[in-house]
Amino acid sequence: MSAKKSYYAFEDPNGNVMEFQATSLQQAYVIKKKRAHDLGIPKEAFELTSISKKPSQSA
């Protein structure tokens, strides 16, 4: 039984985007918090911009 994953994209005011897969919005916020901490950026700086079934095509 596998959980369906969605892609969650977060963006900060400077236009930096982080996108990743998670099974729930709650899990996405936990991942966002960890990645923001790793980057030395406050987690509050990132806003949720999209939730989709496929990764965004921006490169």
PDB file of C-alpha atoms in Angstrom:
ATOM      1  CA  MET A   1       0.000   0.000   0.000  1.00  0.00           C
ATOM      2  CA  SER A   2       1.829   3.092  -1.177  1.00  0.00           C
ATOM      3  CA  ALA A   3       0.871   6.637  -0.340  1.00  0.00           C
ATOM      4  CA  LYS A   4       0.343   8.968  -3.254  1.00  0.00           C
ATOM      5  CA  LYS A   5       2.935  11.702  -3.343  1.00  0.00           C
ATOM      6  CA  SER A   6       2.486  15.228  -4.600  1.00  0.00           C
ATOM      7  CA  TYR A   7       5.065  17.854  -5.479  1.00  0.00           C
ATOM      8  CA  TYR A   8       5.120  20.887  -3.202  1.00  0.00           C
ATOM      9  CA  ALA A   9       6.825  24.125  -4.269  1.00  0.00           C
ATOM     10  CA  PHE A  10       7.805  26.895  -1.871  1.00  0.00           C
ATOM     11  CA  GLU A  11       9.265  30.283  -2.815  1.00  0.00           C
ATOM     12  CA  ASP A  12      10.949  32.989  -0.763  1.00  0.00           C
ATOM     13  CA  PRO A  13      10.673  36.756  -1.434  1.00  0.00           C
ATOM     14  CA  ASN A  14      13.958  36.666  -3.399  1.00  0.00           C
ATOM     15  CA  GLY A  15      12.527  34.161  -5.876  1.00  0.00           C
ATOM     16  CA  ASN A  16      14.404  31.123  -4.545  1.00  0.00           C
ATOM     17  CA  VAL A  17      12.264  28.033  -5.084  1.00  0.00           C
ATOM     18  CA  MET A  18      12.458  24.677  -3.367  1.00  0.00           C
ATOM     19  CA  GLU A  19      10.351  21.830  -4.705  1.00  0.00           C
ATOM     20  CA  PHE A  20      10.105  18.274  -3.457  1.00  0.00           C
ATOM     21  CA  GLN A  21       7.805  15.283  -3.118  1.00  0.00           C
ATOM     22  CA  ALA A  22       5.866  14.546   0.049  1.00  0.00           C
ATOM     23  CA  THR A  23       2.899  12.393   1.000  1.00  0.00           C
ATOM     24  CA  SER A  24       1.060  15.184   2.829  1.00  0.00           C
ATOM     25  CA  LEU A  25       1.078  18.922   3.362  1.00  0.00           C
ATOM     26  CA  GLN A  26       2.211  18.349   6.940  1.00  0.00           C
ATOM     27  CA  GLN A  27       5.199  16.320   5.727  1.00  0.00           C
ATOM     28  CA  ALA A  28       5.966  19.044   3.159  1.00  0.00           C
ATOM     29  CA  TYR A  29       6.129  21.685   5.897  1.00  0.00           C
ATOM     30  CA  VAL A  30       8.488  19.498   7.947  1.00  0.00           C
ATOM     31  CA  ILE A  31      10.774  19.037   4.925  1.00  0.00           C
ATOM     32  CA  LYS A  32      10.594  22.779   4.161  1.00  0.00           C
ATOM     33  CA  LYS A  33      11.618  23.577   7.739  1.00  0.00           C
ATOM     34  CA  LYS A  34      14.619  21.248   7.550  1.00  0.00           C
ATOM     35  CA  ARG A  35      15.777  22.486   4.136  1.00  0.00           C
ATOM     36  CA  ALA A  36      15.382  26.141   5.144  1.00  0.00           C
ATOM     37  CA  HIS A  37      17.409  25.437   8.298  1.00  0.00           C
ATOM     38  CA  ASP A  38      20.110  23.719   6.211  1.00  0.00           C
ATOM     39  CA  LEU A  39      20.262  26.805   3.967  1.00  0.00           C
ATOM     40  CA  GLY A  40      20.349  29.182   6.937  1.00  0.00           C
ATOM     41  CA  ILE A  41      17.078  30.840   5.895  1.00  0.00           C
ATOM     42  CA  PRO A  42      14.105  31.344   8.235  1.00  0.00           C
ATOM     43  CA  LYS A  43      11.350  28.860   7.387  1.00  0.00           C
ATOM     44  CA  GLU A  44       8.842  31.728   7.519  1.00  0.00           C
ATOM     45  CA  ALA A  45      10.503  33.271   4.452  1.00  0.00           C
ATOM     46  CA  PHE A  46       9.127  30.503   2.210  1.00  0.00           C
ATOM     47  CA  GLU A  47       5.505  30.596   1.027  1.00  0.00           C
ATOM     48  CA  LEU A  48       3.709  27.608  -0.490  1.00  0.00           C
ATOM     49  CA  THR A  49       3.253  28.393  -4.190  1.00  0.00           C
ATOM     50  CA  SER A  50       1.949  25.143  -5.671  1.00  0.00           C
ATOM     51  CA  ILE A  51       0.913  21.559  -5.118  1.00  0.00           C
ATOM     52  CA  SER A  52       0.878  19.268  -8.143  1.00  0.00           C
ATOM     53  CA  LYS A  53       1.067  15.647  -9.208  1.00  0.00           C
ATOM     54  CA  LYS A  54       4.022  16.329 -11.528  1.00  0.00           C
ATOM     55  CA  PRO A  55       7.236  18.297 -10.954  1.00  0.00           C
ATOM     56  CA  SER A  56       7.347  21.819 -12.370  1.00  0.00           C
ATOM     57  CA  GLN A  57       9.154  22.198 -15.666  1.00  0.00           C
ATOM     58  CA  SER A  58      11.180  25.269 -14.632  1.00  0.00           C
ATOM     59  CA  ALA A  59      14.889  24.588 -14.849  1.00  0.00           C
TER      60      ALA A  59
END
